[in-house]
Amino acid sequence: METVSKALSHGGVQGVYRHESAATRCPMTFAVYLPPQAADGPVPVLWYLSGLTCTHANVMDKGEYRRAAARHGVAFVAPDTSPRGPGVPDDPDDWKFGCGAGFYLDATEAPYAEHYRMRSYVADELPALVGANFPVDLSRQGILGHSMGGHGALTLALTYPERYRSCSAFAPIVQPSTAGWSAPAFERYLGADRAAWRAHDATALIEDGHRFPEFLVDQGTADSFLDDGLRPHLLKEACARAGIGLTLNLREGYDHSYFFISTFMDDHVAWAAERLRG
């Protein structure tokens, strides 16, 4: 593992690191913020999954999470959104597919199956790497994300409920199998059989019996993707039918940007930290 950069922030350390990934078969870069409490022993870890077109740097530069992470003693880890580099298949004319748009799934279709294994990377490989190299307590993990990353957080929590004590999201794509900006990517990654897509769709997972204790979701009412791509009412309906706790905050006038995310990031870090204690 290579250290790309380190900087002090709020008494802790913001680092960026790079390593060769076995899951994605290419170099991967990720960010780790260690709060000052990590100097005294392992701390809980909160994973943040970014949205379409993003890297680890978007939330690191604009997410404003470090003050809250330092206050609550939580490590904050932000992986990339997809494999990148020479030899990684991409579609540079489509911002909703390829590099920057891995959708946190393991692709099964050629030529994407070789590299686009973001579920395995985020759920298995990266936690093992972080656990071996940083003072974090992997028995206390939480996960959150934005947009495509919100989809990833919800589906990973529903798939591996024993791994995560908290799950929250900003403007998540709650039913990507039927959303116009995600269904085409699902077909290219997973094939035409839509039954295979259900394992990567939060509402379908809930319908199929997967459970998680509770979710926190913030959604801006001025989000231009609200009605066609995000549709939080579908998650609300699925959670109500399944008896899953859902706090859905509709934030009047907020859009899809990091101005929105940074405004409510403290709430999400505090909400996760409460569930990660003990």
mmCIF file of C-alpha atoms in Angstrom:
data_model
loop_
_atom_site.group_PDB
_atom_site.id
_atom_site.type_symbol
_atom_site.label_atom_id
_atom_site.label_comp_id
_atom_site.label_asym_id
_atom_site.label_seq_id
_atom_site.Cartn_x
_atom_site.Cartn_y
_atom_site.Cartn_z
ATOM 1 C CA MET A 1 0.000 0.000 0.000
ATOM 2 C CA GLU A 2 1.353 3.394 -1.039
ATOM 3 C CA THR A 3 0.719 6.604 0.900
ATOM 4 C CA VAL A 4 -0.243 9.331 -1.567
ATOM 5 C CA SER A 5 -0.710 12.142 0.961
ATOM 6 C CA LYS A 6 -1.319 12.927 4.626
ATOM 7 C CA ALA A 7 -2.541 16.071 6.373
ATOM 8 C CA LEU A 8 -3.601 16.987 9.899
ATOM 9 C CA SER A 9 -7.258 17.995 10.313
ATOM 10 C CA HIS A 10 -9.317 18.550 13.475
ATOM 11 C CA GLY A 11 -6.648 16.766 15.489
ATOM 12 C CA GLY A 12 -6.762 13.692 13.273
ATOM 13 C CA VAL A 13 -5.097 12.631 10.023
ATOM 14 C CA GLN A 14 -6.573 12.773 6.524
ATOM 15 C CA GLY A 15 -4.745 10.348 4.263
ATOM 16 C CA VAL A 16 -4.990 9.158 0.684
ATOM 17 C CA TYR A 17 -3.653 5.726 -0.256
ATOM 18 C CA ARG A 18 -3.203 3.545 -3.324
ATOM 19 C CA HIS A 19 -2.866 -0.207 -3.740
ATOM 20 C CA GLU A 20 -3.124 -2.957 -6.346
ATOM 21 C CA SER A 21 -6.557 -4.521 -6.038
ATOM 22 C CA ALA A 22 -7.070 -8.241 -6.515
ATOM 23 C CA ALA A 23 -10.830 -7.693 -6.933
ATOM 24 C CA THR A 24 -10.673 -5.041 -9.666
ATOM 25 C CA ARG A 25 -7.284 -6.048 -11.095
ATOM 26 C CA CYS A 26 -6.043 -2.477 -11.246
ATOM 27 C CA PRO A 27 -4.683 0.180 -8.880
ATOM 28 C CA MET A 28 -7.321 1.637 -6.541
ATOM 29 C CA THR A 29 -7.133 4.870 -4.552
ATOM 30 C CA PHE A 30 -9.043 5.533 -1.331
ATOM 31 C CA ALA A 31 -9.175 8.125 1.447
ATOM 32 C CA VAL A 32 -9.060 7.480 5.198
ATOM 33 C CA TYR A 33 -9.666 10.022 7.933
ATOM 34 C CA LEU A 34 -8.491 8.859 11.355
ATOM 35 C CA PRO A 35 -9.897 10.892 14.255
ATOM 36 C CA PRO A 36 -7.632 11.879 17.152
ATOM 37 C CA GLN A 37 -9.109 9.060 19.293
ATOM 38 C CA ALA A 38 -7.389 6.540 16.979
ATOM 39 C CA ALA A 39 -4.095 7.386 18.692
ATOM 40 C CA ASP A 40 -5.425 5.566 21.785
ATOM 41 C CA GLY A 41 -6.782 2.459 20.074
ATOM 42 C CA PRO A 42 -9.129 1.120 17.392
ATOM 43 C CA VAL A 43 -12.122 3.266 16.483
ATOM 44 C CA PRO A 44 -15.369 2.475 14.629
ATOM 45 C CA VAL A 45 -15.318 2.908 10.878
ATOM 46 C CA LEU A 46 -17.850 4.608 8.611
ATOM 47 C CA TRP A 47 -17.689 3.801 4.891
ATOM 48 C CA TYR A 48 -18.802 6.470 2.416
ATOM 49 C CA LEU A 49 -19.771 5.479 -1.134
ATOM 50 C CA SER A 50 -19.756 8.287 -3.698
ATOM 51 C CA GLY A 51 -22.052 8.885 -6.647
ATOM 52 C CA LEU A 52 -21.764 8.859 -10.428
ATOM 53 C CA THR A 53 -18.660 10.529 -11.932
ATOM 54 C CA CYS A 54 -17.030 10.879 -8.489
ATOM 55 C CA THR A 55 -13.825 9.578 -6.927
ATOM 56 C CA HIS A 56 -12.701 9.476 -3.296
ATOM 57 C CA ALA A 57 -11.771 13.156 -3.652
ATOM 58 C CA ASN A 58 -15.287 14.613 -3.972
ATOM 59 C CA VAL A 59 -16.391 13.923 -0.425
ATOM 60 C CA MET A 60 -12.862 14.456 0.915
ATOM 61 C CA ASP A 61 -12.742 17.972 -0.550
ATOM 62 C CA LYS A 62 -16.400 18.993 -0.225
ATOM 63 C CA GLY A 63 -18.149 16.674 2.230
ATOM 64 C CA GLU A 64 -17.183 18.464 5.469
ATOM 65 C CA TYR A 65 -17.184 15.281 7.544
ATOM 66 C CA ARG A 66 -13.938 15.610 9.495
ATOM 67 C CA ARG A 67 -15.151 17.858 12.318
ATOM 68 C CA ALA A 68 -18.021 15.466 13.100
ATOM 69 C CA ALA A 69 -15.833 12.367 12.696
ATOM 70 C CA ALA A 70 -13.295 13.845 15.124
ATOM 71 C CA ARG A 71 -16.017 14.823 17.602
ATOM 72 C CA HIS A 72 -17.520 11.326 17.616
ATOM 73 C CA GLY A 73 -14.293 9.329 17.268
ATOM 74 C CA VAL A 74 -15.174 7.625 13.981
ATOM 75 C CA ALA A 75 -12.837 6.745 11.112
ATOM 76 C CA PHE A 76 -14.230 7.811 7.724
ATOM 77 C CA VAL A 77 -13.206 5.804 4.641
ATOM 78 C CA ALA A 78 -14.046 6.800 1.063
ATOM 79 C CA PRO A 79 -13.201 4.378 -1.768
ATOM 80 C CA ASP A 80 -13.341 5.150 -5.470
ATOM 81 C CA THR A 81 -16.513 4.481 -7.455
ATOM 82 C CA SER A 82 -15.061 2.109 -10.055
ATOM 83 C CA PRO A 83 -11.892 0.563 -11.454
ATOM 84 C CA ARG A 84 -9.756 2.856 -13.590
ATOM 85 C CA GLY A 85 -6.664 2.827 -15.771
ATOM 86 C CA PRO A 86 -5.251 1.281 -18.933
ATOM 87 C CA GLY A 87 -7.011 -1.938 -19.857
ATOM 88 C CA VAL A 88 -10.177 -1.135 -17.902
ATOM 89 C CA PRO A 89 -13.106 -1.046 -20.371
ATOM 90 C CA ASP A 90 -14.916 2.258 -20.375
ATOM 91 C CA ASP A 91 -17.471 4.304 -22.287
ATOM 92 C CA PRO A 92 -16.199 7.905 -22.205
ATOM 93 C CA ASP A 93 -19.330 9.151 -23.946
ATOM 94 C CA ASP A 94 -21.659 7.891 -21.197
ATOM 95 C CA TRP A 95 -21.195 9.400 -17.722
ATOM 96 C CA LYS A 96 -23.637 6.854 -16.294
ATOM 97 C CA PHE A 97 -21.506 3.851 -17.221
ATOM 98 C CA GLY A 98 -17.918 2.665 -16.969
ATOM 99 C CA CYS A 99 -15.207 4.516 -15.063
ATOM 100 C CA GLY A 100 -16.876 6.556 -12.345
ATOM 101 C CA ALA A 101 -20.033 4.451 -12.559
ATOM 102 C CA GLY A 102 -19.335 1.012 -11.107
ATOM 103 C CA PHE A 103 -22.700 0.842 -9.269
ATOM 104 C CA TYR A 104 -21.137 -1.185 -6.446
ATOM 105 C CA LEU A 105 -21.918 -4.518 -8.079
ATOM 106 C CA ASP A 106 -19.867 -7.418 -9.432
ATOM 107 C CA ALA A 107 -20.306 -7.466 -13.190
ATOM 108 C CA THR A 108 -20.939 -10.796 -14.873
ATOM 109 C CA GLU A 109 -20.826 -9.750 -18.539
ATOM 110 C CA ALA A 110 -17.736 -9.512 -20.735
ATOM 111 C CA PRO A 111 -15.644 -7.414 -20.957
ATOM 112 C CA TYR A 112 -16.646 -5.824 -17.654
ATOM 113 C CA ALA A 113 -16.573 -8.872 -15.392
ATOM 114 C CA GLU A 114 -12.766 -8.867 -15.185
ATOM 115 C CA HIS A 115 -12.468 -5.450 -13.536
ATOM 116 C CA TYR A 116 -15.890 -4.212 -12.409
ATOM 117 C CA ARG A 117 -16.094 -6.040 -9.100
ATOM 118 C CA MET A 118 -16.884 -3.145 -6.806
ATOM 119 C CA ARG A 119 -19.125 -5.127 -4.449
ATOM 120 C CA SER A 120 -16.301 -7.544 -3.668
ATOM 121 C CA TYR A 121 -13.886 -4.643 -3.379
ATOM 122 C CA VAL A 122 -15.993 -2.531 -0.995
ATOM 123 C CA ALA A 123 -17.465 -5.352 1.074
ATOM 124 C CA ASP A 124 -14.440 -7.632 1.367
ATOM 125 C CA GLU A 125 -11.067 -6.551 0.002
ATOM 126 C CA LEU A 126 -10.920 -2.942 1.189
ATOM 127 C CA PRO A 127 -12.153 -3.660 4.746
ATOM 128 C CA ALA A 128 -9.492 -6.362 5.085
ATOM 129 C CA LEU A 129 -6.823 -3.939 3.857
ATOM 130 C CA VAL A 130 -7.986 -1.092 6.079
ATOM 131 C CA GLY A 131 -8.318 -3.398 9.085
ATOM 132 C CA ALA A 132 -4.759 -4.646 8.625
ATOM 133 C CA ASN A 133 -3.197 -1.201 8.239
ATOM 134 C CA PHE A 134 -5.206 1.241 10.367
ATOM 135 C CA PRO A 135 -6.452 1.298 13.983
ATOM 136 C CA VAL A 136 -10.100 0.540 13.219
ATOM 137 C CA ASP A 137 -12.576 -1.819 14.849
ATOM 138 C CA LEU A 138 -14.248 -3.839 12.103
ATOM 139 C CA SER A 139 -16.809 -5.171 14.554
ATOM 140 C CA ARG A 140 -18.287 -1.652 14.470
ATOM 141 C CA GLN A 141 -18.894 -0.660 10.851
ATOM 142 C CA GLY A 142 -21.424 1.723 9.369
ATOM 143 C CA ILE A 143 -22.073 2.650 5.760
ATOM 144 C CA LEU A 144 -23.534 5.651 3.964
ATOM 145 C CA GLY A 145 -23.511 7.033 0.443
ATOM 146 C CA HIS A 146 -24.810 9.555 -2.051
ATOM 147 C CA SER A 147 -26.928 8.865 -5.142
ATOM 148 C CA MET A 148 -25.311 5.819 -6.801
ATOM 149 C CA GLY A 149 -23.404 5.451 -3.537
ATOM 150 C CA GLY A 150 -26.657 5.618 -1.602
ATOM 151 C CA HIS A 151 -27.852 2.711 -3.721
ATOM 152 C CA GLY A 152 -24.626 0.903 -2.865
ATOM 153 C CA ALA A 153 -24.963 1.566 0.859
ATOM 154 C CA LEU A 154 -28.565 0.356 0.987
ATOM 155 C CA THR A 155 -27.915 -2.811 -1.009
ATOM 156 C CA LEU A 156 -24.771 -3.723 0.907
ATOM 157 C CA ALA A 157 -26.512 -3.223 4.263
ATOM 158 C CA LEU A 158 -29.444 -5.362 3.152
ATOM 159 C CA THR A 159 -27.129 -8.048 1.761
ATOM 160 C CA TYR A 160 -24.723 -8.128 4.728
ATOM 161 C CA PRO A 161 -26.766 -6.933 7.736
ATOM 162 C CA GLU A 162 -24.394 -8.653 10.142
ATOM 163 C CA ARG A 163 -21.496 -6.425 8.981
ATOM 164 C CA TYR A 164 -23.017 -2.998 9.467
ATOM 165 C CA ARG A 165 -24.546 -1.350 12.522
ATOM 166 C CA SER A 166 -25.816 1.686 10.621
ATOM 167 C CA CYS A 167 -26.846 2.634 7.097
ATOM 168 C CA SER A 168 -27.839 6.035 5.747
ATOM 169 C CA ALA A 169 -27.978 7.782 2.401
ATOM 170 C CA PHE A 170 -28.178 11.116 0.650
ATOM 171 C CA ALA A 171 -30.536 11.068 -2.354
ATOM 172 C CA PRO A 172 -30.121 7.339 -3.086
ATOM 173 C CA ILE A 173 -31.188 5.567 -6.265
ATOM 174 C CA VAL A 174 -33.622 3.275 -4.457
ATOM 175 C CA GLN A 175 -34.830 1.201 -7.423
ATOM 176 C CA PRO A 176 -32.019 1.245 -10.011
ATOM 177 C CA SER A 177 -33.442 -1.685 -11.973
ATOM 178 C CA THR A 178 -36.257 0.538 -13.279
ATOM 179 C CA ALA A 179 -34.595 3.980 -13.283
ATOM 180 C CA GLY A 180 -33.672 5.336 -16.683
ATOM 181 C CA TRP A 181 -30.170 6.409 -15.714
ATOM 182 C CA SER A 182 -29.188 3.076 -14.111
ATOM 183 C CA ALA A 183 -31.084 0.263 -15.889
ATOM 184 C CA PRO A 184 -28.947 0.512 -19.076
ATOM 185 C CA ALA A 185 -25.794 0.128 -16.984
ATOM 186 C CA PHE A 186 -27.274 -2.862 -15.165
ATOM 187 C CA GLU A 187 -27.936 -4.594 -18.485
ATOM 188 C CA ARG A 188 -24.377 -4.039 -19.687
ATOM 189 C CA TYR A 189 -22.865 -5.178 -16.384
ATOM 190 C CA LEU A 190 -25.263 -8.007 -15.476
ATOM 191 C CA GLY A 191 -26.917 -9.144 -18.719
ATOM 192 C CA ALA A 192 -30.486 -9.036 -19.956
ATOM 193 C CA ASP A 193 -31.992 -11.348 -17.304
ATOM 194 C CA ARG A 194 -33.589 -8.850 -14.931
ATOM 195 C CA ALA A 195 -33.960 -11.466 -12.236
ATOM 196 C CA ALA A 196 -30.198 -11.170 -11.705
ATOM 197 C CA TRP A 197 -30.577 -7.450 -11.092
ATOM 198 C CA ARG A 198 -32.661 -7.910 -7.958
ATOM 199 C CA ALA A 199 -29.599 -8.589 -5.823
ATOM 200 C CA HIS A 200 -28.470 -5.022 -6.565
ATOM 201 C CA ASP A 201 -31.774 -3.199 -6.057
ATOM 202 C CA ALA A 202 -32.760 -2.055 -2.544
ATOM 203 C CA THR A 203 -36.515 -2.283 -3.028
ATOM 204 C CA ALA A 204 -36.236 -5.712 -4.690
ATOM 205 C CA LEU A 205 -34.010 -6.986 -1.888
ATOM 206 C CA ILE A 206 -36.608 -5.906 0.654
ATOM 207 C CA GLU A 207 -39.369 -7.556 -1.381
ATOM 208 C CA ASP A 208 -37.278 -10.739 -1.476
ATOM 209 C CA GLY A 209 -36.992 -10.897 2.309
ATOM 210 C CA HIS A 210 -33.771 -9.042 3.106
ATOM 211 C CA ARG A 211 -33.907 -6.903 6.229
ATOM 212 C CA PHE A 212 -31.978 -4.173 8.025
ATOM 213 C CA PRO A 213 -33.115 -2.563 11.287
ATOM 214 C CA GLU A 214 -33.431 1.040 10.104
ATOM 215 C CA PHE A 215 -32.323 3.577 7.517
ATOM 216 C CA LEU A 216 -31.782 7.322 7.526
ATOM 217 C CA VAL A 217 -32.325 9.085 4.164
ATOM 218 C CA ASP A 218 -32.048 12.772 3.312
ATOM 219 C CA GLN A 219 -33.479 13.969 0.002
ATOM 220 C CA GLY A 220 -33.577 17.474 -1.439
ATOM 221 C CA THR A 221 -36.921 18.546 -2.886
ATOM 222 C CA ALA A 222 -35.208 20.621 -5.612
ATOM 223 C CA ASP A 223 -33.133 17.646 -6.813
ATOM 224 C CA SER A 224 -33.459 17.469 -10.603
ATOM 225 C CA PHE A 225 -33.175 13.652 -10.453
ATOM 226 C CA LEU A 226 -35.871 13.214 -7.806
ATOM 227 C CA ASP A 227 -38.832 12.054 -9.881
ATOM 228 C CA ASP A 228 -37.131 10.005 -12.598
ATOM 229 C CA GLY A 229 -34.052 8.487 -10.985
ATOM 230 C CA LEU A 230 -34.261 8.582 -7.189
ATOM 231 C CA ARG A 231 -37.946 8.114 -6.221
ATOM 232 C CA PRO A 232 -37.573 7.798 -2.433
ATOM 233 C CA HIS A 233 -41.277 7.066 -2.080
ATOM 234 C CA LEU A 234 -40.566 3.570 -3.446
ATOM 235 C CA LEU A 235 -38.181 2.896 -0.562
ATOM 236 C CA LYS A 236 -40.695 4.333 1.898
ATOM 237 C CA GLU A 237 -43.377 1.990 0.601
ATOM 238 C CA ALA A 238 -41.069 -1.056 0.643
ATOM 239 C CA CYS A 239 -39.876 -0.329 4.185
ATOM 240 C CA ALA A 240 -43.436 0.195 5.418
ATOM 241 C CA ARG A 241 -44.533 -3.163 4.008
ATOM 242 C CA ALA A 242 -41.522 -4.926 5.542
ATOM 243 C CA GLY A 243 -41.605 -3.212 8.940
ATOM 244 C CA ILE A 244 -38.162 -1.611 8.434
ATOM 245 C CA GLY A 245 -37.583 1.665 10.235
ATOM 246 C CA LEU A 246 -37.027 4.588 7.856
ATOM 247 C CA THR A 247 -36.377 8.222 8.692
ATOM 248 C CA LEU A 248 -36.924 10.067 5.406
ATOM 249 C CA ASN A 249 -36.132 13.771 5.576
ATOM 250 C CA LEU A 250 -37.328 15.801 2.595
ATOM 251 C CA ARG A 251 -35.143 18.910 2.637
ATOM 252 C CA GLU A 252 -37.015 21.817 1.100
ATOM 253 C CA GLY A 253 -35.118 23.598 -1.687
ATOM 254 C CA TYR A 254 -31.958 21.473 -1.598
ATOM 255 C CA ASP A 255 -30.548 19.939 -4.775
ATOM 256 C CA HIS A 256 -28.291 16.947 -5.561
ATOM 257 C CA SER A 257 -24.960 18.674 -4.966
ATOM 258 C CA TYR A 258 -22.346 18.615 -2.227
ATOM 259 C CA PHE A 259 -23.839 21.855 -0.898
ATOM 260 C CA PHE A 260 -26.731 19.604 0.135
ATOM 261 C CA ILE A 261 -24.525 16.779 1.395
ATOM 262 C CA SER A 262 -22.214 18.992 3.445
ATOM 263 C CA THR A 263 -25.205 20.697 5.089
ATOM 264 C CA PHE A 264 -26.497 17.446 6.599
ATOM 265 C CA MET A 265 -23.272 15.419 6.888
ATOM 266 C CA ASP A 266 -22.981 16.121 10.624
ATOM 267 C CA ASP A 267 -26.401 14.548 11.151
ATOM 268 C CA HIS A 268 -25.398 11.367 9.343
ATOM 269 C CA VAL A 269 -22.070 10.998 11.130
ATOM 270 C CA ALA A 270 -23.750 11.550 14.516
ATOM 271 C CA TRP A 271 -26.552 9.111 13.652
ATOM 272 C CA ALA A 272 -24.017 6.450 12.669
ATOM 273 C CA ALA A 273 -21.791 7.114 15.675
ATOM 274 C CA GLU A 274 -24.697 6.530 18.070
ATOM 275 C CA ARG A 275 -25.181 3.074 16.560
ATOM 276 C CA LEU A 276 -21.464 2.288 16.445
ATOM 277 C CA ARG A 277 -20.807 2.871 20.147
ATOM 278 C CA GLY A 278 -20.197 -0.044 22.486
#
